PDB file of C-alpha atoms in Angstrom:
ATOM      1  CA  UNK A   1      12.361  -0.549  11.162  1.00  0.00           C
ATOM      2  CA  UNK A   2      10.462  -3.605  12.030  1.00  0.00           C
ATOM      3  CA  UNK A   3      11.017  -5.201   8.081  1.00  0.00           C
ATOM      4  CA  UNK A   4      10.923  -8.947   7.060  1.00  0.00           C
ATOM      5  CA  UNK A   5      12.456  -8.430   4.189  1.00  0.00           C
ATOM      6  CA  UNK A   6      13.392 -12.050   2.266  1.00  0.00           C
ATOM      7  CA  UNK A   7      16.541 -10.313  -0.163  1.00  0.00           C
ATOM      8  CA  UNK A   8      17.080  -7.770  -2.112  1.00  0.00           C
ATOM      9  CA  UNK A   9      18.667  -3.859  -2.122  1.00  0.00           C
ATOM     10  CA  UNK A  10      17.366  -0.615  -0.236  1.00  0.00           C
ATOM     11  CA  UNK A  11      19.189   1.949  -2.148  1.00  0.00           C
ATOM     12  CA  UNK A  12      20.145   5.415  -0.691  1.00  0.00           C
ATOM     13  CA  UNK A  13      17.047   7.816   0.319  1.00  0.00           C
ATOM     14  CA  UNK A  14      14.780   5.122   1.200  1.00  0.00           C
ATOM     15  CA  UNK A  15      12.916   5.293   4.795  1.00  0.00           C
ATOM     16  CA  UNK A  16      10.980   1.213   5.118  1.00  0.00           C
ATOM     17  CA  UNK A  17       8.932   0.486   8.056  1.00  0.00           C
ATOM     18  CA  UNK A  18       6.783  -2.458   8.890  1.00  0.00           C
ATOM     19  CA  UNK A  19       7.711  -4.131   5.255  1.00  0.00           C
ATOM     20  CA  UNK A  20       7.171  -7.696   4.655  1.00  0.00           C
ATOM     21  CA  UNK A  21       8.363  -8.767   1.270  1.00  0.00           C
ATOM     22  CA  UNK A  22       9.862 -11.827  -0.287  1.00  0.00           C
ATOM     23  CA  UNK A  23      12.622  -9.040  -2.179  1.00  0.00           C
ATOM     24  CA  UNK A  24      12.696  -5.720  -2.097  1.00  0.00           C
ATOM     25  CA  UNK A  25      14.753  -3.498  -4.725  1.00  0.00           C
ATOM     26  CA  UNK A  26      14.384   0.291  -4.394  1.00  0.00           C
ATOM     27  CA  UNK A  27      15.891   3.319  -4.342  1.00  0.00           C
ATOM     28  CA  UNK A  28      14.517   6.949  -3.081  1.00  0.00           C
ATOM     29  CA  UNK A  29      11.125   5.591  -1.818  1.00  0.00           C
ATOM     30  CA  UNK A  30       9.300   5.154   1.424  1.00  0.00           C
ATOM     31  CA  UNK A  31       7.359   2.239   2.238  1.00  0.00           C
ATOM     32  CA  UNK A  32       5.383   2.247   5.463  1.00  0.00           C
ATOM     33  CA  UNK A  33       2.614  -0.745   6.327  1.00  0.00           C
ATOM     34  CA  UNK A  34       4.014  -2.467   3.225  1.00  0.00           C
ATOM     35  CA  UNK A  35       2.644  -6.472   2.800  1.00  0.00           C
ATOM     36  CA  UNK A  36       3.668  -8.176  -0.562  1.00  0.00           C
ATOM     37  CA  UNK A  37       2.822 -11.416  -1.684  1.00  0.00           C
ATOM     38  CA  UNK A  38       5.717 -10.480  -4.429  1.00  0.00           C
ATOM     39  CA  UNK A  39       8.866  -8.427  -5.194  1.00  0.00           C
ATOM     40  CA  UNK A  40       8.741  -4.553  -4.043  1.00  0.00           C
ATOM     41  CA  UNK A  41      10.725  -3.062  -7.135  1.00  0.00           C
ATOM     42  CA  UNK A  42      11.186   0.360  -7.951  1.00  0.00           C
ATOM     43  CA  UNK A  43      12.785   4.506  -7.378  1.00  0.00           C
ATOM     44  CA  UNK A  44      10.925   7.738  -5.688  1.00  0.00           C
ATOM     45  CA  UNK A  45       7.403   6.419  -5.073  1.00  0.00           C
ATOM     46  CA  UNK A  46       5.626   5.972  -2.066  1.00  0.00           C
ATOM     47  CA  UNK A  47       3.719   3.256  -0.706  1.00  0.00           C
ATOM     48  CA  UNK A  48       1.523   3.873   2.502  1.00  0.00           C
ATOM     49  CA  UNK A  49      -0.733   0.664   3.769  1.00  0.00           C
ATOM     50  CA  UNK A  50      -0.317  -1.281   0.983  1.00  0.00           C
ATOM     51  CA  UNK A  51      -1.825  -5.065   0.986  1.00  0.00           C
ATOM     52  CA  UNK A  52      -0.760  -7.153  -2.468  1.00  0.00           C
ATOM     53  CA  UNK A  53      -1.708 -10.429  -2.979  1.00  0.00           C
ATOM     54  CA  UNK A  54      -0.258 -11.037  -6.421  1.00  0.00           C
ATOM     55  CA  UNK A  55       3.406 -12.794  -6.899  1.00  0.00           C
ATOM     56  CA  UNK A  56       3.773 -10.363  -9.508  1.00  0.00           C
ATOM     57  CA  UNK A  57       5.531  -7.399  -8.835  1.00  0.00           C
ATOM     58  CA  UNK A  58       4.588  -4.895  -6.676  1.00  0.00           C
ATOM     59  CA  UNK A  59       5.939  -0.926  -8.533  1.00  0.00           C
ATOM     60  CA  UNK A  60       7.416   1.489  -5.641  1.00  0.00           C
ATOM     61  CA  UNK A  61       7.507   3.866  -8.754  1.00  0.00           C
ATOM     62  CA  UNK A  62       4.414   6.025  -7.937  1.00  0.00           C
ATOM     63  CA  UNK A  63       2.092   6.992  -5.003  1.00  0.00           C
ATOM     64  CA  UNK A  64      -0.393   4.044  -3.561  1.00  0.00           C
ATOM     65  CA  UNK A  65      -2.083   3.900  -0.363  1.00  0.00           C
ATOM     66  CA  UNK A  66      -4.513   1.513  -0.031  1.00  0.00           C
ATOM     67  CA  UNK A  67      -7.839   1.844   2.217  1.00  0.00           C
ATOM     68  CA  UNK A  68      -9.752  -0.904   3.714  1.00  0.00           C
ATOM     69  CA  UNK A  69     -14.005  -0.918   4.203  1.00  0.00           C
ATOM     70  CA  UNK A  70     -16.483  -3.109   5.517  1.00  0.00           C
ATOM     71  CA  UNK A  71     -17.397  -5.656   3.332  1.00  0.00           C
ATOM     72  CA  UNK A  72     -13.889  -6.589   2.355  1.00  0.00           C
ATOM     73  CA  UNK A  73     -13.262  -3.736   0.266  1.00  0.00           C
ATOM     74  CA  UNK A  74      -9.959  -2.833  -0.507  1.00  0.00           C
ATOM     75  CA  UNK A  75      -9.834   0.594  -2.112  1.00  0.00           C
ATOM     76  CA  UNK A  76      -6.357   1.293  -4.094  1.00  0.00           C
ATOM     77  CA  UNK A  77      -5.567   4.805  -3.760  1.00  0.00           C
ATOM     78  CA  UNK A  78      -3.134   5.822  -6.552  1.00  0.00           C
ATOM     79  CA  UNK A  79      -1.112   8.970  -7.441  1.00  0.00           C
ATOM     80  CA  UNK A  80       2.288  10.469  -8.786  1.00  0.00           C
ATOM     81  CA  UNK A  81       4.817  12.528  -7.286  1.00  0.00           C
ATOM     82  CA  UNK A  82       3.945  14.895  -9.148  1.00  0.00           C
ATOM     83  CA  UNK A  83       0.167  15.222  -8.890  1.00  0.00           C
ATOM     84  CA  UNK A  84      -0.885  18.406  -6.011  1.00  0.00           C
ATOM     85  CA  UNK A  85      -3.902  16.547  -4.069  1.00  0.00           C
ATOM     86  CA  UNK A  86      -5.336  19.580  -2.962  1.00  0.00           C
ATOM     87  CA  UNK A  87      -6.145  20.364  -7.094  1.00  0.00           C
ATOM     88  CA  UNK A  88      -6.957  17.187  -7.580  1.00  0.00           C
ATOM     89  CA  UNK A  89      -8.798  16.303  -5.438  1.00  0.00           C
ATOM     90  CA  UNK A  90     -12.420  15.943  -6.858  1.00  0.00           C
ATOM     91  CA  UNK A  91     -10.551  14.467  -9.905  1.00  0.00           C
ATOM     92  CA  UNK A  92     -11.073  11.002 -10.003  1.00  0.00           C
ATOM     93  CA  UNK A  93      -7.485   9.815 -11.733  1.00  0.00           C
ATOM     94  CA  UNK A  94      -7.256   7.473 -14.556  1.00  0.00           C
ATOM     95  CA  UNK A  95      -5.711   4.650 -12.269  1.00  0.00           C
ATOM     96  CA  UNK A  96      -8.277   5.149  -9.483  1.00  0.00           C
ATOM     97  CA  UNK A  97     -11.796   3.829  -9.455  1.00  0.00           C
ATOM     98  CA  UNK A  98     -12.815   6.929  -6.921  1.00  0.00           C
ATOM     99  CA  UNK A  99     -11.472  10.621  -6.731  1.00  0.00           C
ATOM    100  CA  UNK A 100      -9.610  11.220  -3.214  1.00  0.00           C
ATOM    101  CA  UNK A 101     -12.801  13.552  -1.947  1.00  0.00           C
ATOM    102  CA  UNK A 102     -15.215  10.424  -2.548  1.00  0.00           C
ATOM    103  CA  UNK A 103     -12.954   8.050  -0.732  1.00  0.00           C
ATOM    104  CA  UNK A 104     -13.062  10.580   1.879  1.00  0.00           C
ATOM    105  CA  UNK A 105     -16.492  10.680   2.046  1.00  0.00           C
ATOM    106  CA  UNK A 106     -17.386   7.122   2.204  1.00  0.00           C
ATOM    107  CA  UNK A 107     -14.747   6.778   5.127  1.00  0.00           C
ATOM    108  CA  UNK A 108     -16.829   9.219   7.315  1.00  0.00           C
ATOM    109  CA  UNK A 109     -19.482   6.992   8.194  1.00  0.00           C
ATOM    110  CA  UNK A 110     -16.875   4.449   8.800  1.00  0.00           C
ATOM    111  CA  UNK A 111     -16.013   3.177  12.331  1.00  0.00           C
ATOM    112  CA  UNK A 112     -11.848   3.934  12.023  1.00  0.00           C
ATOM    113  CA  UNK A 113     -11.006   0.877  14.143  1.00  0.00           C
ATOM    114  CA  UNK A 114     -12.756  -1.700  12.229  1.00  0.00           C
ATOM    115  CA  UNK A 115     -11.653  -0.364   9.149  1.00  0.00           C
ATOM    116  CA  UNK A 116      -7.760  -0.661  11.033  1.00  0.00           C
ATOM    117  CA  UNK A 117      -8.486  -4.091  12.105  1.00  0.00           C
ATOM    118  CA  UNK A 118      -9.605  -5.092   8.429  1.00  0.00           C
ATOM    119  CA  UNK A 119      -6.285  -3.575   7.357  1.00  0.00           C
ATOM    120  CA  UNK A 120      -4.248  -5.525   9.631  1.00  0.00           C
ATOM    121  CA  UNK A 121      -6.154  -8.733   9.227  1.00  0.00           C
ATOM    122  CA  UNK A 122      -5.351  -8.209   5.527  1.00  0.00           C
ATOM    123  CA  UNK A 123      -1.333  -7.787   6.210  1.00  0.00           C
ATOM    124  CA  UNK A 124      -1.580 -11.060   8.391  1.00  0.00           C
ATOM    125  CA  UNK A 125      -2.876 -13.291   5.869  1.00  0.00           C
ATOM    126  CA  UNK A 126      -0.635 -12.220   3.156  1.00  0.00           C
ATOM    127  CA  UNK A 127       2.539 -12.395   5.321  1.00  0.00           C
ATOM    128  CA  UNK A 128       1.443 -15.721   6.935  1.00  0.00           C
ATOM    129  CA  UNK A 129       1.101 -16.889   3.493  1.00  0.00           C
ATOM    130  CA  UNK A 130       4.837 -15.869   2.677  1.00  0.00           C
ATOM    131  CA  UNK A 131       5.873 -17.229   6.243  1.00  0.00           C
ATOM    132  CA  UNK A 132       4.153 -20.537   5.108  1.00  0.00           C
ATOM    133  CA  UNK A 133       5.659 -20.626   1.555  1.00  0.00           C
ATOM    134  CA  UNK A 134       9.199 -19.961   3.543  1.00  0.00           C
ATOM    135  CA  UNK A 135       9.776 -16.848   1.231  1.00  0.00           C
ATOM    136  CA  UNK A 136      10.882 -14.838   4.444  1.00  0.00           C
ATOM    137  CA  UNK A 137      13.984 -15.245   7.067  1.00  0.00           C
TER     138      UNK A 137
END
């Protein structure tokens, strides 16, 4: 739903809204809010929110959610499948520079739509960029 997706293949099980990719290859993942800057590759992960800038690529092999602050903060939130976030959550993970109760924490003194708009502003600029490059239809 609502995708501008430049090639690629969505595999069986995959569920992909508001995607903007150059190329997306996956299989058994959801991608919602997805913006990538470079190829969406990868099987059973889950992407939620997700801003990437880089032209390298972007794994759909894991959990990510990204979360934006004031400031221009971009917090990358990052799990497994296989990881219970109700026992880990004071855990900070190896791949995360916060555990998922500190992000938490720092988001409640946060005003919600300013962190949404920063979010959006973010998915703008990196799919104008692609629209610019001409590495979307």
């Amino acid at each position: 739903l609502n995708c501008r997706i430049g090639s690629g293949t969505i595999g069986a099980g995959c569920v992909l809204v508001n995607v903007t990719a150059p190329e997306v290859e996956v299989e058994a993942a959801i991608l919602m809010s997805v913006t990538s800057a470079g190829p969406v590759r990868g099987k059973r992960g889950v992407l939620y929110n997700v801003v990437h800038e880089g032209s390298e690529p972007l794994s759909a092999d894991a959990v990510r959610a990204d979360v934006f602050q004031p400031g221009g903060k971009q917090i990358v939130v990052s799990s497994s499948i296989e990881t219970d976030g109700g026992k880990a959550w004071k855990v900070t993970l190896p791949e995360n520079a916060f555990s998922f109760e500190e992000v938490y924490k720092q988001n409640q003194k946060l005003d919600v739509s300013e962190c949404q708009a920063l979010g959006a502003a973010a998915h703008k600029r990196v799919a104008q960029a692609l629209e610019t490059l001409e590495r979307l239809p």
